[in-house]
Coordinates of C-alpha atoms (C1' of nucleotides) in Angstrom, one line a residue:
Chain G
M772 CA -75.9 24.8 67.0
T773 CA -77.0 28.2 66.5
T774 CA -74.5 29.8 68.7
T775 CA -75.1 33.2 67.9
G776 CA -72.8 35.7 67.4
E777 CA -71.0 36.6 70.3
G778 CA -68.1 35.8 69.6
T779 CA -65.2 37.3 69.1
D780 CA -63.3 34.6 70.2
Q781 CA -60.3 34.2 72.2
R782 CA -60.0 31.3 74.4
A783 CA -63.0 31.1 76.5
A784 CA -63.3 28.4 79.0
A785 CA -66.5 27.4 77.4
P786 CA -66.0 25.5 74.2
P787 CA -67.9 27.4 71.7
A788 CA -67.7 24.5 69.4
A789 CA -65.7 21.5 68.8
A790 CA -62.9 23.4 67.3
G791 CA -60.4 21.4 69.3
D792 CA -60.1 18.6 66.8
L793 CA -61.1 19.7 63.4
P794 CA -60.4 17.3 60.6
A795 CA -57.2 18.2 58.8
A796 CA -59.1 18.5 55.5
V797 CA -61.3 21.2 57.0
V798 CA -58.4 23.1 58.4
R799 CA -56.7 23.1 55.0
R800 CA -59.7 24.9 53.5
L801 CA -60.2 27.5 56.2
P802 CA -57.5 29.9 54.9
E803 CA -59.1 29.7 51.5
Y804 CA -62.5 30.7 52.9
L805 CA -60.9 33.5 54.8
R806 CA -59.2 34.8 51.7
A807 CA -62.4 34.8 49.7
L808 CA -64.3 36.5 52.5
G809 CA -61.6 39.2 52.5
T810 CA -62.1 39.8 48.8
L811 CA -65.9 39.9 49.2
S812 CA -65.6 42.3 52.1
E813 CA -63.4 44.6 50.0
S814 CA -66.1 44.6 47.4
G815 CA -68.6 45.8 49.9
V816 CA -70.6 42.6 50.1
D817 CA -71.8 41.9 53.6
T818 CA -73.8 38.7 53.1
V819 CA -72.9 35.7 51.1
S820 CA -74.5 32.4 50.4
S821 CA -72.7 29.1 50.7
E822 CA -73.1 28.6 47.0
T823 CA -71.3 31.9 46.1
L824 CA -68.6 31.4 48.6
A825 CA -68.1 27.9 47.5
A826 CA -67.7 29.0 44.0
A827 CA -65.1 31.6 45.0
T828 CA -63.0 28.9 46.8
G829 CA -63.5 26.1 44.4
V830 CA -65.4 23.7 46.6
N831 CA -68.8 22.2 46.8
S832 CA -71.3 24.2 48.7
A833 CA -72.5 21.4 50.9
M834 CA -69.0 20.8 52.0
L835 CA -68.6 24.5 52.8
R836 CA -71.7 24.5 54.9
K837 CA -70.6 21.4 56.7
D838 CA -67.2 22.8 57.3
L839 CA -68.6 26.0 58.8
S840 CA -71.1 24.1 60.8
Q841 CA -68.2 22.2 62.4
L842 CA -66.6 25.5 63.4
G843 CA -69.7 26.6 65.2
A844 CA -70.2 29.3 62.6
S845 CA -73.7 29.7 61.4
G846 CA -75.6 31.5 58.8
M847 CA -79.2 32.5 58.4
R848 CA -81.5 30.3 56.4
G849 CA -82.8 32.0 53.4
V850 CA -80.2 34.7 53.6
G851 CA -76.6 33.4 53.9
Y852 CA -73.6 34.1 56.0
N853 CA -72.5 37.4 57.4
V854 CA -69.2 38.1 55.7
A855 CA -67.5 40.0 58.5
G856 CA -68.7 37.8 61.2
L857 CA -67.7 34.7 59.4
A858 CA -64.3 36.0 58.7
A859 CA -63.8 36.9 62.3
H860 CA -64.9 33.4 63.3
I861 CA -62.6 31.6 61.0
A862 CA -59.7 33.9 62.0
A863 CA -60.4 33.0 65.6
V864 CA -60.4 29.3 64.9
L865 CA -57.2 29.6 63.1
G866 CA -55.6 31.5 65.9
L867 CA -55.0 34.6 63.8
T868 CA -56.2 37.0 66.5
K869 CA -52.7 37.5 67.7
D870 CA -49.8 37.8 65.3
S871 CA -47.3 35.0 65.0
R872 CA -43.6 35.6 65.2
V873 CA -41.7 33.9 62.5
A874 CA -38.0 33.1 62.0
I875 CA -36.6 32.1 58.6
I876 CA -33.5 30.0 58.7
G877 CA -31.5 29.8 55.5
L878 CA -31.3 32.9 53.4
G879 CA -30.4 31.7 50.0
H880 CA -32.6 32.8 47.1
L881 CA -35.7 31.2 48.4
G882 CA -35.2 32.3 52.0
Q883 CA -34.6 35.9 50.8
A884 CA -37.7 35.8 48.7
L885 CA -39.7 34.5 51.7
A886 CA -38.2 37.2 53.9
R887 CA -39.5 39.8 51.5
Y888 CA -42.8 38.2 50.6
P889 CA -45.4 40.8 51.6
G890 CA -48.1 38.1 51.9
F891 CA -46.8 37.1 55.3
S892 CA -47.0 40.3 57.2
E893 CA -50.2 41.1 55.4
R894 CA -51.8 38.2 57.0
G895 CA -50.4 38.7 60.4
F896 CA -47.2 36.7 60.3
D897 CA -44.3 39.0 61.5
I898 CA -40.9 37.9 60.4
V899 CA -38.7 38.8 63.3
G900 CA -35.6 36.8 62.8
L901 CA -33.4 35.7 59.9
F902 CA -30.6 33.2 60.4
D903 CA -28.0 31.6 58.3
A904 CA -24.8 29.6 58.8
D905 CA -22.9 31.1 55.9
P906 CA -20.6 34.0 56.9
G907 CA -21.1 35.4 53.5
I908 CA -24.7 35.9 54.3
I909 CA -24.6 36.7 58.0
G910 CA -24.8 40.4 58.5
R911 CA -26.6 41.1 55.4
D912 CA -29.6 43.5 55.7
L913 CA -32.9 42.5 54.2
D914 CA -35.5 45.2 54.3
G915 CA -34.3 46.3 57.7
L916 CA -33.7 42.9 59.3
R917 CA -30.1 41.7 59.7
V918 CA -29.3 38.1 59.1
R919 CA -27.8 36.6 62.2
D920 CA -25.7 33.6 62.9
V921 CA -27.8 30.5 63.3
A922 CA -25.9 29.9 66.5
L923 CA -28.0 32.7 68.0
L924 CA -31.2 31.0 67.0
A925 CA -32.1 29.3 70.2
A926 CA -31.6 32.5 72.3
A927 CA -33.6 34.5 69.8
V928 CA -36.5 32.0 69.9
R929 CA -36.7 32.4 73.7
D930 CA -36.0 36.2 73.9
E931 CA -38.1 37.3 71.0
G932 CA -41.1 35.0 71.3
I933 CA -40.6 33.2 68.0
N934 CA -43.2 30.5 67.6
I935 CA -42.9 29.5 63.9
G936 CA -39.7 28.4 62.2
V937 CA -39.4 28.4 58.4
I938 CA -36.6 26.2 57.1
A939 CA -35.2 27.3 53.8
T940 CA -31.8 25.7 54.0
P941 CA -30.4 23.0 51.8
G942 CA -31.7 19.5 52.6
A943 CA -28.5 18.5 54.3
A944 CA -28.9 21.2 57.0
A945 CA -32.6 21.0 57.5
Q946 CA -32.7 18.3 60.2
H947 CA -30.1 20.1 62.2
V948 CA -32.0 23.3 62.1
A949 CA -35.2 21.5 63.0
D950 CA -33.5 20.1 66.0
L951 CA -32.4 23.5 67.1
L952 CA -35.9 24.9 66.7
V953 CA -37.5 22.1 68.6
D954 CA -34.9 22.3 71.4
A955 CA -35.6 26.0 71.7
G956 CA -39.3 25.2 72.1
V957 CA -40.7 25.9 68.6
T958 CA -43.6 23.6 67.9
S959 CA -44.5 24.8 64.4
I960 CA -42.2 24.3 61.4
L961 CA -42.7 25.1 57.7
N962 CA -40.1 23.1 55.8
F963 CA -39.0 24.0 52.3
A964 CA -36.1 21.7 52.2
P965 CA -36.5 18.6 50.2
C966 CA -36.3 16.1 53.0
V967 CA -38.5 14.5 55.7
L968 CA -37.9 15.9 59.1
A969 CA -38.0 13.8 62.3
V970 CA -39.6 15.8 65.1
P971 CA -41.1 14.7 68.4
P972 CA -44.8 14.4 68.8
G973 CA -46.5 17.7 69.5
V974 CA -44.5 19.5 66.9
A975 CA -46.3 20.3 63.7
V976 CA -44.4 20.3 60.4
R977 CA -45.7 21.3 57.1
K978 CA -43.6 20.7 54.0
V979 CA -43.6 22.6 50.8
D980 CA -41.4 21.2 48.0
L981 CA -41.6 23.2 44.9
A982 CA -40.1 20.6 42.7
V983 CA -42.6 18.1 43.9
E984 CA -45.4 20.3 42.6
L985 CA -43.8 20.4 39.2
Q986 CA -43.4 16.7 39.2
I987 CA -47.0 16.2 39.9
L988 CA -47.8 18.5 37.0
S989 CA -45.4 16.5 34.9
F990 CA -47.4 13.4 35.6
H991 CA -50.6 14.9 34.4
E992 CA -48.8 16.3 31.3
H993 CA -47.3 13.0 30.6
H994 CA -50.6 11.1 30.8
K995 CA -52.5 13.6 28.9
S996 CA -50.2 13.0 25.9
L997 CA -50.4 9.2 26.4
G998 CA -54.1 9.5 26.4
R999 CA -54.2 10.9 22.9
S1000 CA -54.3 7.5 21.4
E1001 CA -57.1 6.3 23.6
T1002 CA -59.2 9.4 23.6
Q1003 CA -61.2 8.0 26.4
I1004 CA -61.9 10.9 28.6
N1005 CA -63.4 9.9 31.8
K1006 CA -66.1 12.2 32.4
R1007 CA -66.4 13.1 35.9
R1008 CA -68.4 15.9 37.1
E1009 CA -66.2 18.8 37.1
R1010 CA -67.2 21.2 39.8
Chain I
M1452 CA -69.4 28.3 33.8
T1453 CA -66.0 27.3 33.4
T1454 CA -65.2 27.3 37.0
T1455 CA -62.8 24.6 37.4
G1456 CA -60.6 25.9 40.0
E1457 CA -58.7 23.0 41.1
G1458 CA -58.4 22.6 44.7
T1459 CA -55.6 23.4 46.8
D1460 CA -53.7 20.4 47.2
Q1461 CA -55.1 17.3 46.2
R1462 CA -57.5 16.7 43.5
A1463 CA -57.0 15.8 40.0
A1464 CA -59.0 17.8 37.6
A1465 CA -57.3 16.4 34.6
P1466 CA -58.8 13.6 32.7
P1467 CA -56.2 11.0 32.5
A1468 CA -56.4 8.2 30.1
A1469 CA -57.1 4.7 31.3
A1470 CA -53.6 3.5 31.6
G1471 CA -52.3 6.3 33.7
D1472 CA -55.2 6.4 36.0
L1473 CA -53.5 6.6 39.3
P1474 CA -55.3 8.0 42.4
A1475 CA -54.2 11.5 43.1
A1476 CA -53.0 10.5 46.6
V1477 CA -50.6 8.1 45.1
V1478 CA -49.2 10.6 42.6
R1479 CA -48.6 13.0 45.4
R1480 CA -46.3 10.5 47.1
L1481 CA -44.3 9.4 44.1
P1482 CA -42.0 12.4 44.0
E1483 CA -41.2 11.7 47.6
Y1484 CA -40.3 8.1 47.0
L1485 CA -38.2 9.2 44.1
R1486 CA -36.3 11.7 46.2
A1487 CA -35.6 9.1 48.9
L1488 CA -34.5 6.6 46.3
G1489 CA -32.0 9.2 45.0
T1490 CA -30.6 9.6 48.5
L1491 CA -30.2 5.9 48.9
S1492 CA -28.6 5.6 45.6
E1493 CA -26.0 8.2 46.4
S1494 CA -25.2 6.2 49.6
G1495 CA -24.4 3.2 47.5
V1496 CA -27.5 1.2 48.5
D1497 CA -28.9 -0.9 45.7
T1498 CA -31.7 -2.7 47.4
V1499 CA -34.2 -1.4 49.8
S1500 CA -37.2 -2.9 51.7
S1501 CA -40.6 -1.3 51.8
E1502 CA -40.1 -0.8 55.5
T1503 CA -36.9 1.2 55.1
L1504 CA -38.1 3.3 52.2
A1505 CA -41.4 4.0 53.9
A1506 CA -39.5 5.3 57.0
A1507 CA -37.4 7.6 54.7
T1508 CA -40.6 9.1 53.3
G1509 CA -42.7 9.1 56.3
V1510 CA -45.4 6.8 55.2
N1511 CA -46.7 3.4 56.2
S1512 CA -44.9 0.5 54.6
A1513 CA -48.1 -1.3 53.5
M1514 CA -49.2 1.9 51.7
L1515 CA -45.9 2.1 50.0
R1516 CA -46.1 -1.4 48.7
K1517 CA -49.6 -0.8 47.5
D1518 CA -48.6 2.3 45.8
L1519 CA -45.7 0.6 44.0
S1520 CA -47.9 -2.3 43.1
Q1521 CA -50.3 0.1 41.4
L1522 CA -47.5 1.4 39.3
G1523 CA -46.6 -2.0 38.1
A1524 CA -43.3 -1.8 39.9
S1525 CA -42.4 -4.9 41.8
G1526 CA -39.9 -6.0 44.3
M1527 CA -38.5 -9.4 45.2
R1528 CA -40.0 -11.2 48.1
G1529 CA -37.6 -11.8 50.9
V1530 CA -35.3 -9.2 49.4
G1531 CA -36.8 -5.8 48.6
Y1532 CA -36.8 -3.4 45.8
N1533 CA -34.0 -2.6 43.4
V1534 CA -33.2 1.1 44.0
A1535 CA -32.1 2.1 40.6
G1536 CA -34.9 0.1 38.8
L1537 CA -37.6 1.5 41.1
A1538 CA -36.3 5.0 40.6
A1539 CA -36.4 4.6 36.9
H1540 CA -39.9 3.2 37.0
I1541 CA -41.2 6.0 39.1
A1542 CA -39.5 8.6 36.9
A1543 CA -41.1 7.1 33.9
V1544 CA -44.6 7.1 35.4
L1545 CA -44.1 10.7 36.3
G1546 CA -43.0 11.5 32.8
L1547 CA -39.6 12.7 33.9
T1548 CA -37.8 11.0 31.1
K1549 CA -37.9 14.1 29.0
D1550 CA -37.2 17.5 30.5
S1551 CA -40.1 19.9 30.9
R1552 CA -39.9 23.5 29.7
V1553 CA -41.1 26.0 32.2
A1554 CA -42.0 29.6 32.0
I1555 CA -42.3 31.8 35.1
I1556 CA -44.6 34.8 34.9
G1557 CA -44.2 37.5 37.5
L1558 CA -40.7 38.2 38.7
G1559 CA -41.2 39.9 41.9
H1560 CA -39.2 38.6 44.8
L1561 CA -40.8 35.2 44.7
G1562 CA -40.6 34.8 41.0
Q1563 CA -36.9 35.7 41.0
A1564 CA -36.2 33.2 43.8
L1565 CA -38.0 30.6 41.8
A1566 CA -36.1 31.5 38.7
R1567 CA -32.9 30.9 40.6
Y1568 CA -34.0 27.9 42.6
P1569 CA -31.5 25.2 41.7
G1570 CA -34.0 22.4 42.6
F1571 CA -35.9 22.9 39.4
S1572 CA -33.2 22.2 36.9
E1573 CA -31.7 19.6 39.2
R1574 CA -34.8 17.6 38.7
G1575 CA -35.2 18.1 35.0
F1576 CA -37.3 21.2 34.8
D1577 CA -35.7 23.7 32.5
I1578 CA -36.7 27.3 33.1
V1579 CA -36.7 28.7 29.6
G1580 CA -38.8 31.8 29.8
L1581 CA -39.3 34.7 32.3
F1582 CA -42.1 37.2 31.8
D1583 CA -43.4 40.2 33.6
A1584 CA -45.6 43.2 32.8
D1585 CA -43.6 45.7 34.7
P1586 CA -41.3 47.8 32.5
G1587 CA -39.0 48.2 35.5
I1588 CA -38.5 44.4 35.5
I1589 CA -38.6 43.6 31.8
G1590 CA -35.1 43.4 30.4
R1591 CA -33.5 42.4 33.6
D1592 CA -31.1 39.6 33.5
L1593 CA -31.5 36.7 35.9
D1594 CA -28.7 34.2 35.7
G1595 CA -28.5 34.5 32.0
L1596 CA -32.2 34.7 31.2
R1597 CA -33.7 38.0 30.2
V1598 CA -37.1 38.9 31.5
R1599 CA -39.4 39.5 28.6
D1600 CA -42.7 41.4 28.2
V1601 CA -45.6 39.2 29.1
A1602 CA -47.1 40.2 25.7
L1603 CA -44.6 37.9 24.2
L1604 CA -45.7 35.0 26.3
A1605 CA -48.1 33.3 23.8
A1606 CA -45.5 33.3 21.0
A1607 CA -42.8 32.0 23.3
V1608 CA -45.0 29.1 24.5
R1609 CA -45.5 28.0 20.9
D1610 CA -42.0 28.7 19.6
E1611 CA -40.1 27.4 22.6
G1612 CA -42.1 24.4 23.5
I1613 CA -43.1 25.7 27.0
N1614 CA -45.4 23.2 28.6
I1615 CA -45.6 24.4 32.2
G1616 CA -46.4 27.8 33.4
V1617 CA -45.6 29.1 36.9
I1618 CA -47.6 32.1 38.0
A1619 CA -45.9 34.3 40.6
T1620 CA -47.8 37.5 39.9
P1621 CA -50.0 39.3 42.4
G1622 CA -53.4 37.8 42.8
A1623 CA -55.1 40.5 40.6
A1624 CA -53.1 39.5 37.5
A1625 CA -53.1 35.8 38.0
Q1626 CA -56.4 34.9 36.2
H1627 CA -55.3 37.0 33.2
V1628 CA -52.0 35.2 33.0
A1629 CA -53.7 31.9 33.3
D1630 CA -55.9 32.7 30.4
L1631 CA -52.9 33.7 28.3
L1632 CA -51.2 30.4 29.2
V1633 CA -54.3 28.3 28.4
D1634 CA -55.0 30.1 25.2
A1635 CA -51.4 29.4 24.1
G1636 CA -51.9 25.8 24.8
V1637 CA -50.3 25.3 28.2
T1638 CA -52.1 22.6 30.2
S1639 CA -50.1 22.6 33.4
I1640 CA -50.0 25.5 35.7
L1641 CA -48.4 26.0 39.1
N1642 CA -50.0 29.0 40.8
F1643 CA -48.4 30.9 43.6
A1644 CA -50.9 33.7 43.6
P1645 CA -53.4 33.7 46.4
C1646 CA -56.5 33.2 44.3
V1647 CA -58.5 30.4 42.7
L1648 CA -58.0 30.1 38.9
A1649 CA -60.7 29.2 36.6
V1650 CA -59.5 27.0 33.7
P1651 CA -61.1 24.7 31.3
P1652 CA -61.2 21.0 31.9
G1653 CA -58.0 19.3 30.9
V1654 CA -55.8 21.9 32.4
A1655 CA -54.1 20.9 35.6
V1656 CA -53.6 23.6 38.2
R1657 CA -51.7 23.2 41.4
K1658 CA -51.7 25.9 43.9
V1659 CA -49.1 26.8 46.5
D1660 CA -50.0 29.5 48.9
L1661 CA -47.3 30.2 51.4
A1662 CA -49.4 32.2 53.7
V1663 CA -52.0 29.3 53.8
E1664 CA -49.3 27.0 55.1
L1665 CA -48.5 29.4 57.9
Q1666 CA -52.2 29.7 58.8
I1667 CA -52.5 26.0 59.1
L1668 CA -49.5 26.0 61.4
S1669 CA -51.2 28.8 63.3
F1670 CA -54.2 26.6 63.8
H1671 CA -52.1 23.9 65.4
E1672 CA -50.2 26.3 67.5
H1673 CA -53.4 27.9 68.7
H1674 CA -55.0 24.6 69.6
K1675 CA -52.0 23.3 71.3
S1676 CA -52.1 26.1 73.7
L1677 CA -55.7 25.8 74.5
G1678 CA -56.1 22.1 74.2
R1679 CA -56.2 19.9 77.2
S1680 CA -52.9 19.3 78.7
E1681 CA -52.9 15.7 77.7
T1682 CA -53.0 16.7 74.2
Q1683 CA -53.6 14.0 71.7
I1684 CA -51.7 15.1 68.7
N1685 CA -53.2 13.9 65.7
K1686 CA -51.1 13.0 62.9
R1687 CA -50.3 15.8 60.7
R1688 CA -51.0 15.3 57.2
E1689 CA -49.1 16.3 54.3
R1690 CA -51.0 17.5 51.4
Chain R
dG963 C1' -89.3 32.0 47.4
dT964 C1' -84.3 31.2 49.2
dT965 C1' -80.7 29.1 51.8
dT966 C1' -78.9 26.6 55.8
dG967 C1' -77.8 22.4 58.4
dT968 C1' -77.4 17.5 58.4
dG969 C1' -78.4 12.4 58.1
dA970 C1' -77.4 9.1 54.8
dA971 C1' -75.0 7.4 51.0
dG972 C1' -71.2 7.2 48.3
dT973 C1' -66.4 7.5 47.2
dC974 C1' -61.8 7.4 48.3
dA975 C1' -57.6 6.5 51.3
dT976 C1' -55.1 4.1 54.8
dT977 C1' -54.0 0.4 57.7
dC978 C1' -54.2 -4.4 59.1
dA979 C1' -53.0 -9.0 58.7
dC980 C1' -51.5 -12.8 56.4
dA981 C1' -50.9 -15.9 52.4
dG982 C1' -47.3 -16.8 49.4
dC983 C1' -42.8 -16.2 47.2
dT984 C1' -37.5 -16.2 47.5
Chain E
dA1137 C1' -35.4 -16.6 57.9
dG1138 C1' -37.3 -12.0 55.5
dC1139 C1' -40.3 -9.5 52.6
dT1140 C1' -43.7 -8.6 49.1
dG1141 C1' -48.4 -8.3 47.4
dT1142 C1' -53.2 -7.9 48.4
dG1143 C1' -58.0 -8.9 50.2
dA1144 C1' -60.5 -7.2 53.9
dA1145 C1' -61.4 -3.9 57.5
dT1146 C1' -61.3 0.5 58.9
dG1147 C1' -61.5 5.2 58.7
dA1148 C1' -61.8 9.7 56.3
dC1149 C1' -63.7 12.7 53.2
dT1150 C1' -67.2 14.3 49.9
dT1151 C1' -71.5 14.7 47.8
dC1152 C1' -76.5 14.0 47.8
dA1153 C1' -80.9 15.3 49.0
dC1154 C1' -84.2 17.1 51.8
dA1155 C1' -86.4 18.9 56.0
dA1156 C1' -86.4 22.9 58.7
dA1157 C1' -85.8 27.9 59.1
dC1158 C1' -86.1 32.4 57.3

DNA sequence: GTTTGTGAAGTCATTCACAGCT
DNA sequence: AGCTGTGAATGACTTCACAAAC
C-alpha cells in the first residue's frame, strides 16, 4: 500500500484506504500521534522514525506502524515518516480539515471552564453556542459569547451549523439535553454528566467522568498499599 | 529510560499485588457500577438483577456478572444482587473507604473548575491543596482554599497527606510538576495537560485530554458523512 | 547500515449459552 | 419460575520477529 503522497485528503470518491472502519483502539491513538507530530514539527524536525514517534506517544513502535499502515499512511524504509505529510494524513482521517462547530450546554463551573479552554479552538473546534436553563446564567457573557436559553438550542443547531454538543449539565438534566441535541440533528455528543445517555444508533457519544478517573486512581493507590505485605511485584515489561 | 508514560485510557502500569490483580478493563467499569447502584439505592430499590444493572451502565449482563464474580461479590440466584451490599463491596475494592486527599496544580480556567467541581468531594475526594506558579494566581481564594506557590508543593504533600495530584497546567509545565509530585512521594496522577508524562514504574498516571475526545467525535462525524448510506454503526466504545 | 510493513503468535476482553442454585 | 456463575467460543488488540525496501 504505498499510496504515495497525494493526498491531501478530502473526500475523494476513491477510497484511499480503508479508513472507513478503523478499529476504535486505533482512532483513540490518532489524536495523540497528531499532537506529538505537532511538537516535532515545531522543533523543526521533518522526518521521524516509528521508534521515536512511538516513544513520544507512549506506545509500542510496531503498533504505531501498524496503525499508520491501516490509515494508508506510509513512510520510507530506512528513513522514517515525513512529519508534515503524516500529520496532514492523520488530520484528514480524523476529519479535522474543516472546523467543527460546538455547542456547550450547561455553564456551571465546568461548562464555563470548557467554554474558555483554549485547547478547543487551537485544534479547530469552534465553540459557537452556549446554553443553559438557569435564568441566573442565561445572558452572561463568556469571552464574547452570550449564554442563551436552552430552549433556543434546537434552532441554533440548525441555523448555526452546530455538529457537536458538549453536555456539562448536572446528571439529572443530561438525558433531556441529549434528546434535544439528537432531535435537532446532532450526531456527536461529549458527555461530562455522570450518567449513561440513551441515544439512537448513529449518534456517537463519548463520556468523560472526572470522578471516575479519580476512582480508578484510588484503586491503584489502594492496592499498592495492600501489596506492601506481599511485596510481590509482578514484573511486566514496562514500555 | 524511564519512559513509562502510561497510555491514554486503559492500561495499568502499576504493579498491583496478587490479591488486587483485577484486569484494567474491569476496574474501569467499577465506578460506573457504583454510580448506578447509588442511583438505585436512592430510588429505594434494594435488590437488582444483573440484567437491570447492566442496562443502567450500558454493558452486557454476562460481563457484569463476570466482573462482579471476579471481585468476590456474589448475588443470589433467582433473586439478584443486594444493592447496598454490592455498593459497599465495590467501594471497598476501589479503596473508597477512606477519603483521598487531592492537590490540583495549575489553576487556570480548567484547574479552577476542577477545584470547584462538586463531584469530587461528593465521591470522597477531598481537595486539600491548590498550587500554581503564576504570581497573579497565587494567593487567590477559591471556595475557601488559597492557591499556594508550587514551590511549596513537596512540603504540602508530606505534611498534608496528599496522595493524588491533578495536573491542570499547560503542557510545557506538566512534566516538571509530575517530577515534583513523584519526588514528594505521590504515586497517583491525573493529567489534563496534553502531553505524555514519564514517570517511574509504580506511579499510576491517567490522562484526560479534552481535545482528544472531540477529535475522536470528529472522526465519527467525518466518516458518517462519507460512509455508505447504509451505515453500519459500530459500537462505540467507552474508554 | 537503518527502518518500514506485516504475517504469525500471543494476550486480553467480550459474548454466548447453559448448568445449577433459590 | 428467575437469575447467577462460568466454561467455552469468539473477537479484538498488542507484540514479536523478520523479510523487504531504502
